[in-house]
Coordinates of C-alpha atoms and ligand atoms in Angstrom, one line a residue:
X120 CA 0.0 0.0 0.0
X121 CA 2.7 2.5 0.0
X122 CA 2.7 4.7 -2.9
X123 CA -1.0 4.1 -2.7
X124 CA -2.8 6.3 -5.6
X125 CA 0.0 8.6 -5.8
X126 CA 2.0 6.5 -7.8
X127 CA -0.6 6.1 -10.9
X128 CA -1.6 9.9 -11.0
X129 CA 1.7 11.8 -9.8
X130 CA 3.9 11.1 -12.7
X131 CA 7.0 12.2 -13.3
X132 CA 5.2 15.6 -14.9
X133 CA 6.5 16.9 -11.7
X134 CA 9.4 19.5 -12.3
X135 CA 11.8 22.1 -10.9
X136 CA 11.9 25.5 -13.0
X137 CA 14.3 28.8 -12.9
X138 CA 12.1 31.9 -13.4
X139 CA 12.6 35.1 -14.0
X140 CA 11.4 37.6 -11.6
X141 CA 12.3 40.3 -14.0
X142 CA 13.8 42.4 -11.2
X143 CA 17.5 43.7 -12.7
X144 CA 18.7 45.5 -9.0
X145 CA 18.7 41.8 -7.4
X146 CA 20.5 39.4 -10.3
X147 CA 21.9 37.3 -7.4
X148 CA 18.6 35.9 -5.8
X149 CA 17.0 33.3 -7.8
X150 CA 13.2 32.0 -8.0
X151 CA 12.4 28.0 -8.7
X152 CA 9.3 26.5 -9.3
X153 CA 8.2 23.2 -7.8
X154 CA 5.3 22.5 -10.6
X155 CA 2.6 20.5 -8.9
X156 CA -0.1 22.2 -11.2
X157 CA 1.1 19.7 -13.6
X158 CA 0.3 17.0 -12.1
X159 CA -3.2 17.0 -13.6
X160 CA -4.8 19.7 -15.8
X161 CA -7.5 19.9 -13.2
X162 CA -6.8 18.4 -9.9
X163 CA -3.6 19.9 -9.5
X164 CA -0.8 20.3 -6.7
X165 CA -1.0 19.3 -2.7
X166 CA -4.6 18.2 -3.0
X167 CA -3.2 15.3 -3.6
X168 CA -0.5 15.0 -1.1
X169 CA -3.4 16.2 1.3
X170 CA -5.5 13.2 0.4
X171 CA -3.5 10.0 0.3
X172 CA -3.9 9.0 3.4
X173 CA -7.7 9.6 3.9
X174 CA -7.8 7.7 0.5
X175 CA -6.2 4.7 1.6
X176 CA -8.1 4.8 4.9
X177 CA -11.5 4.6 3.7
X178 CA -10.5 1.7 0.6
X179 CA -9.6 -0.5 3.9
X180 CA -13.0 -0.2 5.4
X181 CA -16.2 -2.2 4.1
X182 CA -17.8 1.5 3.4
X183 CA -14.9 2.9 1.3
X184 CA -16.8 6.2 1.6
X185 CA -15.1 9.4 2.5
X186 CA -17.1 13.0 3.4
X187 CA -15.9 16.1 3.2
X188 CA -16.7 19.6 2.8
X189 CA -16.3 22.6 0.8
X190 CA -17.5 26.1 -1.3
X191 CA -19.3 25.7 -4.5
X192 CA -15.6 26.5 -5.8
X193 CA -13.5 24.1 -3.6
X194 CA -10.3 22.7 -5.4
X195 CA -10.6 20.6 -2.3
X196 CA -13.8 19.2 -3.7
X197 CA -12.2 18.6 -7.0
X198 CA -9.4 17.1 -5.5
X199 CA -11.8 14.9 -3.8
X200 CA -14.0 13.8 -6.0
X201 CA -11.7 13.3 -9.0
X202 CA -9.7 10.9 -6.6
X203 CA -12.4 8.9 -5.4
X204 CA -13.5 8.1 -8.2
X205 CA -10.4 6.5 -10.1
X206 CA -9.6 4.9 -6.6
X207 CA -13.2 3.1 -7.2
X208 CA -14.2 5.1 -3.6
X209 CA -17.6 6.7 -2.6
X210 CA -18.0 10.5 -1.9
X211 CA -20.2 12.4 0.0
X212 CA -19.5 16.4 -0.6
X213 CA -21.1 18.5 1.6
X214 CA -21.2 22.3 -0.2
X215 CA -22.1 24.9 1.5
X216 CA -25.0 27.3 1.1
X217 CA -27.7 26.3 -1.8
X218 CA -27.8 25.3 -5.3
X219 CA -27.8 28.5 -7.3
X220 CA -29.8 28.0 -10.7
X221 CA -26.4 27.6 -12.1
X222 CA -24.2 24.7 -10.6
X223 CA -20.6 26.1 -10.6
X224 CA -17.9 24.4 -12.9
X225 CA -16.7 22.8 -9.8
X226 CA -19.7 21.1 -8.9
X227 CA -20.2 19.8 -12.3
X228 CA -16.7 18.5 -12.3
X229 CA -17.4 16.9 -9.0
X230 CA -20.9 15.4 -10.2
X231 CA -19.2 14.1 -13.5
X232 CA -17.0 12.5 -11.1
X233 CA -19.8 10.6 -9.4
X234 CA -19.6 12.7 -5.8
X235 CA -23.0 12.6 -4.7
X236 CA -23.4 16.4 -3.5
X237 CA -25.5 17.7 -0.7
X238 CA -25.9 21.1 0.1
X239 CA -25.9 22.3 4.1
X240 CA -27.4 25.7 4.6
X241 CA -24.6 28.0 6.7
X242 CA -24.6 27.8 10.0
X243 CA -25.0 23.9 9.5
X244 CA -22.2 23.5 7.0
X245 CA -19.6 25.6 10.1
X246 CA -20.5 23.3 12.7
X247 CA -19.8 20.3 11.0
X248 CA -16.6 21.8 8.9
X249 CA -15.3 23.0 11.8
X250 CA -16.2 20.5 14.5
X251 CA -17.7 17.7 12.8
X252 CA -20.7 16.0 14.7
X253 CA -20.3 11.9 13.8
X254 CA -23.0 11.1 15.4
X255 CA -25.0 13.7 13.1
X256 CA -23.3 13.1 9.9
X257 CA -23.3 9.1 10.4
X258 CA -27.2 9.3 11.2
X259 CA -27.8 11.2 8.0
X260 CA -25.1 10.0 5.7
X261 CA -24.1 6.7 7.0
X262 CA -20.6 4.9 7.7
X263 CA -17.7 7.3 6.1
X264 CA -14.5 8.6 6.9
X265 CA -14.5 12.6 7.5
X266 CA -12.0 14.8 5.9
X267 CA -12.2 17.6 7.5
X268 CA -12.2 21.0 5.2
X269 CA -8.8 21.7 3.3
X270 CA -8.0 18.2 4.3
X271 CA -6.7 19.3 7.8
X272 CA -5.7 17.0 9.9
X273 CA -2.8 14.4 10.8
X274 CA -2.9 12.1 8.1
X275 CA -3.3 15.4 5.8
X276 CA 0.1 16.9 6.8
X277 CA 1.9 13.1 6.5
X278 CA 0.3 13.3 3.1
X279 CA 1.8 16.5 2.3
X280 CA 4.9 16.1 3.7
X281 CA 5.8 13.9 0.7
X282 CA 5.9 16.8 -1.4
X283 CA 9.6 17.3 0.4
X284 CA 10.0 14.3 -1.7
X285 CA 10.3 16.7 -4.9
X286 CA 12.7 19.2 -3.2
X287 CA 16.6 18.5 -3.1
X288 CA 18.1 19.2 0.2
X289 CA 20.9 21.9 0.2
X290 CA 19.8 23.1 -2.8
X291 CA 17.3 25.7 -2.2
X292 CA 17.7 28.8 1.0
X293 CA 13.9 29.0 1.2
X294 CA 10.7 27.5 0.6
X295 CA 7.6 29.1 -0.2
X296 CA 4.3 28.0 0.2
X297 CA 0.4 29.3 0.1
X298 CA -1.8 28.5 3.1
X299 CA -6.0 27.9 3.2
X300 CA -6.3 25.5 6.1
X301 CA -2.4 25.3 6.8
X302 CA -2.4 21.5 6.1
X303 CA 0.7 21.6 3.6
X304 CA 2.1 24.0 5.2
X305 CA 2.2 21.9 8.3
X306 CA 3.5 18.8 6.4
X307 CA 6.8 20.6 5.4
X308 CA 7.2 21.6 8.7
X309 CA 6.9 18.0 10.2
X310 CA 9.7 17.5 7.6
X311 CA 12.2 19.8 9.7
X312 CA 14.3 20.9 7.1
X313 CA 17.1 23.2 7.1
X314 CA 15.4 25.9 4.4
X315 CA 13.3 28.8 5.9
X316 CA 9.7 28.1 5.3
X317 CA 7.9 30.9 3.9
X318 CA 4.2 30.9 4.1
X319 CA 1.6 33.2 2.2
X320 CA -2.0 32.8 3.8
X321 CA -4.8 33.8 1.3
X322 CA -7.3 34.4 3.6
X323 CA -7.3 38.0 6.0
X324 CA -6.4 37.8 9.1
X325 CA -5.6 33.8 9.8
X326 CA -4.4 34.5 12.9
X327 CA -4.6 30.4 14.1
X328 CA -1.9 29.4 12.5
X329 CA 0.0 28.1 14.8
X330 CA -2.2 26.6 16.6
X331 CA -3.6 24.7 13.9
X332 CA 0.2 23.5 12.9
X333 CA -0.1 22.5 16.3
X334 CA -3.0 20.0 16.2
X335 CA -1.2 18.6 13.4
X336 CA 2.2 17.9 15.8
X337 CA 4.3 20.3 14.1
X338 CA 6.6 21.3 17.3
X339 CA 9.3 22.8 15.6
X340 CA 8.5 26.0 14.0
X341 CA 11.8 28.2 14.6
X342 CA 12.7 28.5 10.7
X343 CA 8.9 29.6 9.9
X344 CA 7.9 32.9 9.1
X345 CA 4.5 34.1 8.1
X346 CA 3.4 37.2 6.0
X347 CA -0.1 38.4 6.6
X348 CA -0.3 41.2 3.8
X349 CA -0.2 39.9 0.5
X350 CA -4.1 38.4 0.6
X351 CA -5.1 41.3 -1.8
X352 CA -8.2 42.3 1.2
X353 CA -9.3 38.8 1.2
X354 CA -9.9 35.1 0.0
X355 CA -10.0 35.2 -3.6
X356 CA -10.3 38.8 -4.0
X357 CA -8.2 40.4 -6.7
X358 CA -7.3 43.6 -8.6
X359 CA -6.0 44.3 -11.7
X360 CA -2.3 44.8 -9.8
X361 CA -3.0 41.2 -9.5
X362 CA -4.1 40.8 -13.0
X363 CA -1.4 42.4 -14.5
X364 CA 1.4 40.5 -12.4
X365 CA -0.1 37.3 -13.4
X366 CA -0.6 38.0 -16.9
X367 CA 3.2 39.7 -17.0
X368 CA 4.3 36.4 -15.1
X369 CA 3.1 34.0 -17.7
X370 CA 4.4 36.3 -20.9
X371 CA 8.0 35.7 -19.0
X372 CA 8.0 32.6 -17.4
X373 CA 5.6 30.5 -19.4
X374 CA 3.8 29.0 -16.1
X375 CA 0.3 30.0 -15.1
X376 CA -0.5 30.9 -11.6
X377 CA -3.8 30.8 -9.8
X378 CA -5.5 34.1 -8.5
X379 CA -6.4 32.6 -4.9
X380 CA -3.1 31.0 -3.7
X381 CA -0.3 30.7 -6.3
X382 CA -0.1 34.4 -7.5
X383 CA -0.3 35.5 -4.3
X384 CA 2.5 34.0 -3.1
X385 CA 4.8 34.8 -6.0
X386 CA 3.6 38.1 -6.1
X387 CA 4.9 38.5 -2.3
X388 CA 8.2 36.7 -3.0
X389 CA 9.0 39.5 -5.8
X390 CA 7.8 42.3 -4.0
X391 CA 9.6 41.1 -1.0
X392 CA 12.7 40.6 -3.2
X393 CA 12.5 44.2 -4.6
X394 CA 12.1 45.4 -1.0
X395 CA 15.4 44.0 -0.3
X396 CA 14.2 41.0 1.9
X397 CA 16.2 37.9 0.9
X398 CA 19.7 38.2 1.3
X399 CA 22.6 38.3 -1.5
X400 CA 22.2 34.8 -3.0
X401 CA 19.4 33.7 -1.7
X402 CA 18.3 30.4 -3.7
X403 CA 13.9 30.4 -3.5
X404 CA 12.0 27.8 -4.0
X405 CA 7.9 28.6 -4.2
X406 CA 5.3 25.8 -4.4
X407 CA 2.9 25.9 -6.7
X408 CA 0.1 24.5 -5.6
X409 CA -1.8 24.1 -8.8
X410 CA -5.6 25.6 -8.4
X411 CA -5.8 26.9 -11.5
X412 CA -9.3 25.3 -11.8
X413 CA -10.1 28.3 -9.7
X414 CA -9.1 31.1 -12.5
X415 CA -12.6 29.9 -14.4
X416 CA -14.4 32.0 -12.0
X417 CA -12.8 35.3 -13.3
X418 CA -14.4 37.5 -15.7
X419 CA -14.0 36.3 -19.1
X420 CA -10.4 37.5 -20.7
X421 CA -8.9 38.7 -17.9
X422 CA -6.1 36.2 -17.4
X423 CA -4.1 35.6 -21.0
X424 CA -4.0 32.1 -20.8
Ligands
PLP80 C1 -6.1 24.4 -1.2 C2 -5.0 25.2 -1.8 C3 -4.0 25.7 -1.0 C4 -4.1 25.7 0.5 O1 -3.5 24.5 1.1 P1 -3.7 24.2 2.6 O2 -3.0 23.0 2.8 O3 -5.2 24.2 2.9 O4 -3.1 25.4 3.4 C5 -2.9 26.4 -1.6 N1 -2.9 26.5 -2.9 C6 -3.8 26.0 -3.7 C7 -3.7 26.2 -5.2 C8 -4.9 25.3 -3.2 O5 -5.9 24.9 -4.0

């Protein structure tokens, strides 16, 4: 069972790119790319990592059902449904809010990929996100395995530890990662490498960090540093600063970045490279987390590619 799932659907499409940051005062620090987005055109980057382990839990029960949770625009969802369904596993995706005339693209994904959706009205959908009641959700939905939202959790953060798996050691001064639920970012930490972890949190004010890198038994966090102020006033709000940085990005570099989590974060790492932040030959290495399912929910012809 090891290398369970991972091994069929994370081929060796995973690579380590130079970029250009096109900043000419700072020649000496240099940008890689760890490109999980190509993993799958779709279900891209540490979703995956995040779900092993909940994956190969449930196909050891009789149920081999797994429940989780999500917006009508989770790539968590995705993530979830596409790999349940090749793994020959049940889903139950709880979505929150109602159906809107018009399923999202998500949702359809996740229907094409036999999850059997059901939506949770609000105040429902944060109790059992947050807290899930089993009791409750076994009554209603019967035997199952919860993964929580994001994928938080223990065997979430083992899963995405293997993405250290990708990384050479001594190669690279810093890593960079986006944070939703903090799940990847506390699987490199339980990796205790020697490169700074940088971490990029989408969401405004995620001030729990650390204690939810606690619940998933990251102890050491001496070479982590968190930036609060590159979320752009929110989750998966954007202007055309953004815009233009992602569309400049891609005319350069060739490599498509996500509005909610990937351009964020590389957005960050330049500016904090122009600002002077990373010292003379600093070797960065960002993780991109794929997500570019989520660019579909932009106005039309905003993003060039
Ligand atoms: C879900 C997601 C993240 C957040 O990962 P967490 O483990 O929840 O912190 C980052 N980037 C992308 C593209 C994602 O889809």
């Amino acid at each position: 069972m090891e290398n369970f799932v991972l091994s069929d659907i994370i081929p060796a499409n995973v690579s380590i790119e130079k970029v250009s940051t096109t900043i000419p005062e700072h020649p000496d620090i240099h940008l890689s790319i760890l490109r999980l987005d190509k993993i799958h055109p779709v279900v891209s980057g540490n979703k995956l990592f995040k779900l092993k382990y909940y994956l190969q839990a449930a196909s050891e029960t009789d149920h081999r059902t797994l429940l989780t949770f999500g917006g009508t625009y989770s790539n968590h969802l995705a993530a979830t449904a596409y790999t349940t369904k090749i793994t020959g596993l049940r889903l139950i995706a709880c979505v929150r809010g109602e159906e809107g005339n018009r399923p999202s693209h998500t949702l359809e994904f996740c229907r094409a990929n036999s999850a059997e959706i059901h939506f949770l009205d609000r105040a429902l959908y944060r109790k059992m996100s947050e807290n899930p009641d089993e009791d409750y959700l076994t009554e209603r939905f019967g035997p199952h395995i919860t993964v929580a939202s994001g994928g938080l959790g223990i065997p979430g953060a083992i899963g995405a530890q293997e993405i250290l798996n990708f990384i050479p050691e001594d190669c690279y001064s810093h890593i960079c990662v986006p944070v939703g639920s903090a799940t990847t970012l506390a699987g490199l930490l339980l990796g205790n490498r020697k490169e700074k972890i940088l971490a990029f949190p989408a969401l405004k004010g995620l001030n729990d960090t650390s204690d939810r890198i606690a619940q998933m038994k990251v102890v050491d966090t001496d070479n982590l540093t968190v930036f609060h102020d590159y979320h752009f006033g929110g989750f998966a709000k954007w202007n055309m600063e953004l815009i233009y940085f992602l569309n400049r990005f891609y005319r350069v570099n060739r490599i498509p970045l996500d509005f909610v989590y990937t351009g964020k974060m590389v957005f960050a790492i330049t500016d904090l490279i122009t600002k002077g932040y990373f010292p003379a030959g600093s070797e960065i290495l960002a993780i991109h987390t794929g997500g570019l399912q989520g660019n579909e929910t932009l106005p039309k012809n905003l993003i060039a590619y």
